[in-house]
Short mmCIF file of C-alpha atoms in Angstrom, two decimals:
data_model
loop_
_atom_site.label_atom_id
_atom_site.label_comp_id
_atom_site.label_asym_id
_atom_site.label_seq_id
_atom_site.Cartn_x
_atom_site.Cartn_y
_atom_site.Cartn_z
CA MET A 47 -4.36 -48.78 29.86
CA LYS A 48 -2.48 -48.47 33.18
CA PRO A 49 -2.60 -52.22 33.96
CA VAL A 50 -1.26 -52.94 30.46
CA MET A 51 1.66 -50.52 30.90
CA THR A 52 2.48 -51.88 34.37
CA PHE A 53 2.45 -55.42 33.02
CA ALA A 54 4.52 -54.31 29.99
CA LEU A 55 7.20 -52.84 32.29
CA MET A 56 7.17 -56.05 34.30
CA THR A 57 7.66 -58.01 31.05
CA LEU A 58 10.46 -55.64 30.05
CA ARG A 59 12.33 -56.29 33.30
CA ASN A 60 11.82 -60.05 32.93
CA LEU A 61 13.14 -60.04 29.36
CA LEU A 62 16.20 -57.94 30.20
CA ARG A 63 17.15 -60.48 32.87
CA ARG A 64 17.28 -63.24 30.26
CA ARG A 65 20.66 -64.03 28.72
CA THR A 66 19.19 -65.06 25.34
CA ILE A 67 18.33 -61.48 24.40
CA TRP A 68 21.79 -60.17 25.22
CA GLY A 69 23.29 -63.07 23.25
CA ILE A 70 21.26 -62.18 20.14
CA ILE A 71 22.16 -58.47 20.42
CA ILE A 72 25.86 -59.32 20.75
CA VAL A 73 25.65 -61.64 17.70
CA ILE A 74 24.05 -58.82 15.67
CA LEU A 75 26.78 -56.35 16.68
CA ILE A 76 29.57 -58.88 15.96
CA ALA A 77 28.02 -59.57 12.51
CA LEU A 78 27.90 -55.83 11.77
CA PHE A 79 31.52 -55.45 12.91
CA GLY A 80 32.47 -58.37 10.65
CA ILE A 81 30.76 -56.72 7.66
CA GLY A 82 32.82 -53.59 8.32
CA GLN A 83 36.04 -55.62 8.29
CA ILE A 84 35.58 -56.99 4.74
CA PRO A 85 38.44 -55.49 2.68
CA SER A 86 37.36 -53.16 -0.11
CA TYR A 87 40.10 -54.27 -2.57
CA GLY A 88 40.12 -50.73 -3.90
CA VAL A 89 36.41 -50.71 -4.83
CA SER A 90 35.20 -47.12 -4.47
CA ILE A 91 31.59 -48.08 -3.64
CA GLU A 92 32.50 -50.20 -0.61
CA GLY A 93 30.09 -48.13 1.53
CA ARG A 94 27.16 -49.50 -0.49
CA PHE A 95 28.09 -53.07 0.39
CA ILE A 96 28.49 -52.28 4.09
CA LEU A 97 25.13 -50.50 4.13
CA ASP A 98 23.35 -53.17 2.09
CA PHE A 99 24.70 -56.10 4.12
CA GLY A 100 24.32 -54.15 7.36
CA LEU A 101 20.62 -53.43 6.83
CA PHE A 102 20.09 -57.04 5.75
CA GLY A 103 21.82 -58.10 8.98
CA LEU A 104 19.47 -55.86 10.96
CA GLU A 105 16.46 -57.47 9.27
CA ILE A 106 17.67 -60.97 10.16
CA GLY A 107 18.40 -59.64 13.65
CA ALA A 108 14.80 -58.44 13.92
CA LEU A 109 13.60 -61.95 13.04
CA LEU A 110 15.92 -63.64 15.56
CA LEU A 111 14.96 -61.14 18.25
CA ALA A 112 11.25 -61.69 17.65
CA ILE A 113 11.70 -65.45 18.04
CA GLY A 114 14.07 -65.11 21.00
CA LEU A 115 11.86 -62.61 22.80
CA ALA A 116 8.38 -63.99 22.36
CA SER A 117 8.48 -67.70 21.61
CA ASN A 118 8.94 -68.74 25.26
CA ILE A 119 6.89 -66.13 27.12
CA TYR A 120 3.47 -67.79 27.06
CA PRO A 121 4.71 -71.44 27.22
CA ARG A 122 6.84 -70.52 30.26
CA ASP A 123 3.91 -68.71 31.94
CA ARG A 124 1.76 -71.74 31.36
CA GLU A 125 4.39 -74.21 32.53
CA GLN A 126 5.12 -72.23 35.71
CA LYS A 127 1.35 -71.73 36.17
CA THR A 128 1.71 -67.95 36.50
CA VAL A 129 -0.74 -67.22 33.69
CA MET A 130 -3.79 -68.37 35.67
CA PRO A 131 -3.45 -66.01 38.67
CA ILE A 132 -2.56 -63.13 36.32
CA ILE A 133 -5.66 -63.45 34.15
CA ALA A 134 -7.89 -64.58 37.02
CA VAL A 135 -8.18 -61.16 38.65
CA PRO A 136 -6.05 -58.19 37.58
CA LEU A 137 -5.87 -58.62 33.79
CA SER A 138 -8.10 -59.80 30.99
CA ARG A 139 -6.63 -62.07 28.31
CA GLY A 140 -6.40 -59.11 25.93
CA GLN A 141 -4.51 -57.04 28.52
CA TYR A 142 -2.18 -59.98 29.19
CA LEU A 143 -1.35 -60.24 25.47
CA MET A 144 -0.94 -56.47 25.04
CA GLY A 145 1.26 -56.18 28.14
CA ARG A 146 3.53 -58.98 27.00
CA PHE A 147 3.61 -57.62 23.43
CA VAL A 148 4.37 -54.01 24.43
CA GLY A 149 7.18 -55.14 26.76
CA ALA A 150 8.77 -57.31 24.06
CA SER A 151 8.35 -54.60 21.39
CA ILE A 152 10.18 -52.03 23.59
CA VAL A 153 13.13 -54.44 23.89
CA GLU A 154 13.05 -55.06 20.13
CA ALA A 155 13.02 -51.30 19.43
CA ALA A 156 15.98 -50.70 21.76
CA ALA A 157 17.95 -53.56 20.16
CA MET A 158 17.26 -52.28 16.62
CA LEU A 159 18.34 -48.78 17.64
CA MET A 160 21.57 -50.22 19.03
CA GLY A 161 22.12 -52.10 15.77
CA CYS A 162 21.46 -48.96 13.73
CA ILE A 163 23.93 -46.93 15.82
CA GLY A 164 26.46 -49.76 15.50
CA LEU A 165 26.11 -49.71 11.70
CA MET A 166 26.51 -45.93 11.67
CA ILE A 167 29.74 -46.22 13.70
CA ILE A 168 31.07 -48.89 11.32
CA LEU A 169 30.30 -46.67 8.30
CA LEU A 170 32.08 -43.73 9.94
CA MET A 171 35.06 -45.90 10.94
CA ASN A 172 35.44 -46.93 7.29
CA GLY A 173 35.27 -43.31 6.14
CA HIS A 174 31.78 -43.44 4.58
CA ALA A 175 28.95 -40.95 4.95
CA ILE A 176 25.80 -41.90 6.85
CA PRO A 177 22.73 -41.75 4.56
CA VAL A 178 19.93 -39.41 5.59
CA ASP A 179 17.34 -42.21 5.38
CA MET A 180 19.27 -44.61 7.61
CA LEU A 181 17.03 -44.11 10.67
CA PRO A 182 13.74 -44.32 8.71
CA ALA A 183 15.03 -47.50 7.02
CA THR A 184 15.74 -49.00 10.45
CA GLY A 185 12.29 -47.81 11.54
CA LEU A 186 10.68 -49.83 8.74
CA LEU A 187 12.72 -52.89 9.73
CA LEU A 188 11.50 -52.35 13.29
CA VAL A 189 7.88 -52.34 12.12
CA GLU A 190 8.65 -55.60 10.30
CA GLY A 191 10.15 -56.90 13.56
CA TRP A 192 7.00 -55.94 15.49
CA PHE A 193 4.88 -57.76 12.92
CA LEU A 194 7.10 -60.85 13.35
CA LEU A 195 6.73 -60.49 17.11
CA ALA A 196 2.94 -60.63 16.70
CA VAL A 197 3.36 -63.72 14.47
CA VAL A 198 5.50 -65.41 17.14
CA PHE A 199 2.85 -64.64 19.79
CA PHE A 200 0.18 -66.11 17.52
CA PHE A 201 2.19 -69.31 16.98
CA SER A 202 2.97 -69.56 20.71
CA PHE A 203 -0.77 -69.68 21.47
CA TRP A 204 -1.61 -71.91 18.56
CA THR A 205 1.19 -74.47 18.39
CA SER A 206 3.90 -76.12 20.49
CA PRO A 207 7.16 -74.22 21.28
CA PRO A 208 9.44 -76.38 19.05
CA LEU A 209 7.27 -75.56 16.01
CA ASN A 210 7.12 -71.83 16.71
CA ALA A 211 10.53 -70.82 15.35
CA PRO A 212 10.44 -72.93 12.13
CA LEU A 213 6.91 -71.74 11.29
CA THR A 214 7.88 -68.09 11.86
CA VAL A 215 11.01 -68.46 9.70
CA LEU A 216 8.94 -70.17 6.99
CA LEU A 217 6.40 -67.34 7.04
CA PHE A 218 9.26 -64.82 6.92
CA ILE A 219 10.72 -66.52 3.82
CA VAL A 220 7.48 -66.93 1.84
CA SER A 221 6.39 -63.39 2.71
CA GLN A 222 9.45 -62.11 0.83
CA MET A 223 8.22 -63.73 -2.39
CA SER A 224 6.24 -62.03 -5.13
CA VAL A 225 2.85 -63.44 -6.17
CA SER A 226 4.34 -64.95 -9.36
CA GLY A 227 7.34 -66.35 -7.43
CA PHE A 228 5.02 -67.93 -4.88
CA ILE A 229 2.91 -69.57 -7.60
CA LYS A 230 6.07 -71.14 -9.05
CA LEU A 231 6.47 -73.14 -5.83
CA PHE A 232 3.46 -75.23 -6.89
CA PRO A 233 2.51 -74.29 -10.45
CA GLN A 234 -0.05 -77.12 -10.72
CA ALA A 235 -2.52 -75.13 -8.59
CA PRO A 236 -2.08 -71.44 -9.40
CA GLY A 237 -5.49 -70.47 -8.00
CA LEU A 238 -4.79 -72.08 -4.65
CA MET A 239 -1.32 -70.51 -4.47
CA ARG A 240 -2.75 -67.07 -5.27
CA THR A 241 -5.31 -67.42 -2.49
CA LEU A 242 -2.65 -68.58 -0.04
CA ARG A 243 -0.42 -65.64 -0.97
CA LEU A 244 -3.28 -63.26 -0.19
CA LEU A 245 -3.03 -64.20 3.47
CA LEU A 246 0.64 -63.35 3.68
CA PRO A 247 2.09 -59.86 4.00
CA HIS A 248 4.35 -58.25 1.41
CA MET A 249 7.61 -57.88 3.29
CA ASP A 250 9.23 -56.09 0.36
CA VAL A 251 7.30 -53.01 1.52
CA PHE A 252 9.81 -52.67 4.37
CA HIS A 253 12.93 -53.07 2.22
CA ILE A 254 14.50 -49.80 1.17
CA LYS A 255 18.15 -50.74 1.54
CA ASP A 256 18.74 -50.82 -2.23
CA PRO A 257 17.75 -47.19 -2.95
CA ILE A 258 19.50 -45.98 0.22
CA ALA A 259 22.70 -47.80 -0.73
CA HIS A 260 22.55 -46.14 -4.16
CA GLY A 261 21.86 -42.69 -2.71
CA MET A 262 18.34 -42.38 -4.13
CA ASP A 263 15.67 -40.28 -2.45
CA ILE A 264 12.55 -41.96 -1.10
CA PRO A 265 9.35 -39.94 -0.76
CA GLY A 266 8.41 -39.23 2.85
CA LEU A 267 4.84 -40.34 2.11
CA TYR A 268 6.12 -43.84 1.36
CA PHE A 269 7.54 -44.23 4.87
CA LEU A 270 4.18 -43.28 6.39
CA LEU A 271 2.27 -45.68 4.13
CA ALA A 272 4.67 -48.55 4.81
CA ILE A 273 4.46 -47.97 8.59
CA PHE A 274 0.63 -47.85 8.36
CA TYR A 275 0.62 -51.09 6.34
CA GLY A 276 2.98 -52.82 8.79
CA LEU A 277 1.06 -51.69 11.86
CA ALA A 278 -2.23 -52.79 10.30
CA TYR A 279 -0.82 -56.28 9.63
CA MET A 280 0.57 -56.35 13.17
CA ALA A 281 -2.88 -55.46 14.58
CA PHE A 282 -4.44 -58.19 12.44
CA MET A 283 -1.98 -60.83 13.70
CA LEU A 284 -2.49 -59.71 17.31
CA SER A 285 -6.26 -59.95 16.95
CA VAL A 286 -5.94 -63.48 15.51
CA ALA A 287 -3.54 -64.36 18.36
CA LEU A 288 -6.03 -63.03 20.91
CA ALA A 289 -8.89 -64.96 19.30
CA VAL A 290 -6.84 -68.17 19.65
CA PHE A 291 -5.84 -67.27 23.22
CA ARG A 292 -9.47 -66.59 24.18
CA SER A 293 -10.50 -70.01 22.89
CA ARG A 294 -7.79 -71.77 24.95
CA ASP A 295 -8.74 -73.67 28.06
CA LEU A 296 -5.91 -72.96 30.48
CA LYS A 297 -6.94 -75.48 33.14
CA MET B 1498 -28.35 -60.74 14.75
CA LYS B 1499 -25.18 -58.79 15.58
CA LEU B 1500 -23.04 -61.80 14.81
CA THR B 1501 -24.75 -62.29 11.42
CA ALA B 1502 -24.14 -58.64 10.53
CA VAL B 1503 -20.49 -58.94 11.50
CA ILE B 1504 -20.05 -62.09 9.39
CA LEU B 1505 -21.75 -60.40 6.43
CA ILE B 1506 -19.49 -57.33 6.69
CA THR B 1507 -16.45 -59.61 6.89
CA ALA B 1508 -17.54 -61.52 3.79
CA VAL B 1509 -17.99 -58.27 1.83
CA LEU B 1510 -14.58 -56.99 2.96
CA LEU B 1511 -12.89 -60.26 2.10
CA SER B 1512 -14.46 -60.25 -1.35
CA LEU B 1513 -13.02 -56.75 -1.83
CA ALA B 1514 -9.63 -57.74 -0.46
CA CYS B 1515 -9.30 -61.06 -2.25
CA LYS B 1516 -7.47 -59.69 -5.23
CA ALA B 1517 -3.94 -60.79 -5.93
CA ASP B 1518 -3.27 -57.50 -7.68
CA TYR B 1519 -0.20 -56.57 -5.70
CA ASP B 1520 2.56 -58.08 -7.84
CA ILE B 1521 4.27 -55.10 -9.40
CA LYS B 1522 5.45 -57.06 -12.43
CA GLU B 1523 1.85 -58.11 -13.13
CA VAL B 1524 0.02 -54.85 -12.60
CA ALA B 1525 2.57 -52.21 -13.60
CA PRO B 1526 1.49 -49.84 -16.37
CA PRO B 1527 3.64 -49.93 -19.53
CA GLU B 1528 5.22 -46.55 -18.74
CA HIS B 1529 6.50 -47.91 -15.41
CA LEU B 1530 8.00 -50.95 -17.09
CA GLY B 1531 9.57 -48.67 -19.68
CA LEU B 1532 8.27 -50.75 -22.57
CA GLU B 1533 8.45 -47.81 -24.90
CA HIS B 1534 12.15 -47.45 -24.16
CA HIS B 1535 14.21 -48.74 -27.06
CA HIS B 1536 16.77 -50.42 -24.82
CA GLU B 1537 14.27 -52.51 -22.95
CA HIS B 1538 14.70 -56.22 -23.54
CA ASP B 1539 12.22 -58.94 -22.89
CA GLU B 1540 11.42 -62.30 -24.32
CA THR B 1541 9.47 -60.74 -27.19
CA ASP B 1542 12.56 -58.78 -28.20
CA HIS B 1543 14.60 -61.92 -28.21
CA GLU B 1544 12.10 -63.63 -30.49
CA HIS B 1545 12.17 -60.56 -32.70
CA GLU B 1546 15.96 -60.75 -32.81
CA ALA B 1547 15.82 -64.36 -33.92
CA GLU B 1548 13.41 -63.44 -36.73
CA THR B 1549 15.59 -60.59 -37.98
CA VAL B 1550 18.69 -62.79 -37.97
CA GLU B 1551 16.84 -65.34 -40.04
CA LEU B 1552 15.84 -62.64 -42.48
CA GLY B 1553 19.45 -61.53 -42.75
CA SER B 1554 18.80 -57.99 -41.61
CA VAL B 1555 21.04 -56.07 -39.21
CA HIS B 1556 19.62 -55.69 -35.72
CA ASP B 1557 21.13 -52.86 -33.76
CA GLU B 1558 19.92 -54.07 -30.33
CA SER B 1559 21.73 -57.40 -30.22
CA HIS B 1560 24.46 -55.90 -28.04
CA GLU B 1561 23.82 -57.90 -24.87
CA HIS B 1562 24.59 -61.18 -26.63
CA ASP B 1563 27.69 -59.94 -28.41
CA VAL B 1564 30.71 -60.42 -26.19
CA SER B 1565 32.90 -58.10 -28.27
CA GLU B 1566 30.55 -55.20 -27.57
CA ILE B 1567 30.64 -55.62 -23.80
CA SER B 1568 34.10 -54.20 -23.47
CA GLY B 1569 34.71 -52.59 -26.85
CA SER B 1570 33.94 -49.09 -28.13
CA ASN B 1571 30.40 -50.18 -29.04
CA ARG B 1572 29.70 -51.29 -25.50
CA HIS B 1573 26.22 -50.86 -24.21
CA VAL B 1574 25.83 -48.30 -21.43
CA HIS B 1575 22.73 -47.05 -19.64
CA ASP B 1576 22.46 -43.81 -17.71
CA ALA B 1577 22.85 -44.18 -13.96
CA GLY B 1578 19.58 -44.34 -12.02
CA GLU B 1579 17.47 -45.16 -15.08
CA ARG B 1580 15.36 -48.21 -15.68
CA SER B 1581 16.84 -50.70 -18.14
CA HIS B 1582 16.75 -54.43 -18.80
CA CYS B 1583 19.39 -54.84 -16.09
CA THR B 1584 17.78 -52.66 -13.43
CA GLY B 1585 14.14 -53.72 -13.82
CA TRP B 1586 14.18 -55.67 -10.53
CA PHE B 1587 15.42 -52.56 -8.74
CA PHE B 1588 12.49 -50.44 -9.88
CA ASN B 1589 9.96 -53.23 -9.33
CA GLN B 1590 10.06 -52.58 -5.60
CA PRO B 1591 7.16 -50.89 -3.76
CA TRP B 1592 9.08 -47.69 -2.92
CA ALA B 1593 9.56 -47.05 -6.67
CA ALA B 1594 6.06 -48.06 -7.77
CA SER B 1595 3.70 -45.33 -6.62
CA PHE B 1596 0.75 -47.01 -8.38
CA ILE B 1597 0.91 -49.74 -5.71
CA TRP B 1598 0.68 -47.37 -2.74
CA GLY B 1599 -3.11 -47.09 -2.98
CA LYS B 1600 -3.33 -50.89 -2.73
CA MET B 1601 -1.17 -50.77 0.42
CA VAL B 1602 -3.64 -48.37 2.02
CA ARG B 1603 -6.62 -50.48 0.86
CA ASP B 1604 -5.09 -53.66 2.33
CA ALA B 1605 -4.19 -51.88 5.58
CA VAL B 1606 -7.73 -50.52 6.05
CA ILE B 1607 -9.28 -53.92 5.31
CA LEU B 1608 -6.89 -55.59 7.77
CA LEU B 1609 -7.79 -53.10 10.48
CA VAL B 1610 -11.53 -53.66 9.95
CA LEU B 1611 -10.97 -57.43 9.94
CA SER B 1612 -9.01 -57.12 13.20
CA ALA B 1613 -11.95 -55.32 14.79
CA VAL B 1614 -14.32 -58.02 13.46
CA ILE B 1615 -12.13 -60.84 14.83
CA LEU B 1616 -11.91 -59.13 18.24
CA PHE B 1617 -15.66 -58.64 18.33
CA VAL B 1618 -16.50 -62.22 17.28
CA SER B 1619 -13.95 -63.83 19.65
CA GLY B 1620 -15.15 -61.63 22.54
CA TYR B 1621 -18.80 -62.47 21.74
CA ARG B 1622 -18.06 -66.20 21.65
CA ARG B 1623 -16.11 -66.05 24.92
CA LYS B 1624 -18.96 -64.17 26.64
CA HIS B 1625 -21.53 -66.74 25.52
CA GLN B 1626 -19.45 -69.82 26.33
#
């Protein structure tokens, strides 16, 4: 465990030195600020719109961060030939993946927390109350972000860097669809589409912005179940990524 | 031998998991969809409306197609926070459908076991390469 944590902290320092991450965080904060500047035109439920759009912005931010953080880590290590000495002696391939993943997920968590605090400040500046479930809602979006991070790692081992981002975005989009909606994409083969949909996660599990924006209570048990579901999918994607990485010949 | 056992366990788990029974609109019980509610509209209701119009009878649920009733005194109003033909999408989300939560747990457990199986098989293959 200690080698993984040491390598994760090393990854964290490397990522924080990169300008891409700071650029994405600044874009997220500017987008949130922009949402707060939309005039209400006298509509009394303006806070709902800010909250709804703000949480949606955080979700898109989680996707962009996952791509920005993880898509270049392994290709860069391979190109600079640093991956070979790392996995030759001190770390196994599994420890390499876990170290890189933990480092990137800490950065993603910090960025999401910053986004959440930014949204809270914007709500307060516009004279709206902060919902009680705001932090848990951001927590679920963070779990979704970690899952996407695992997906990006999988694609970085499996495919070329230019294909990584489009494939992740495609998976993000189709994972938002219901089973019936997915079948409508190709209604000629409903059986095949159903089977394909089975492989994809149900991202709607992580979306609770609608009830929060309308002031509805969400059972605490649901948060735990959704986090468990998200972490299980993340573990599955990481294990698939590791299986692909183990089969790679790095010479 | 170990590898065969692992593949067999995986096949059994996949056969359990391979059920597209997650779509809330498909698997929701009637009480969740509010089908017994008199305001609920679906395609069947619309067909029913067409039949009653043909028969010349008065149908008291044709409000959503009558523009004069949208803003007039007969306008159609639902209680806030209740399921209706307009808010069905809102309540067809996992947080509102507790009957789906068990399936979330089932899928999560199967995914975790599959992860362990994949790790074991990939490690086994790497060791014997």
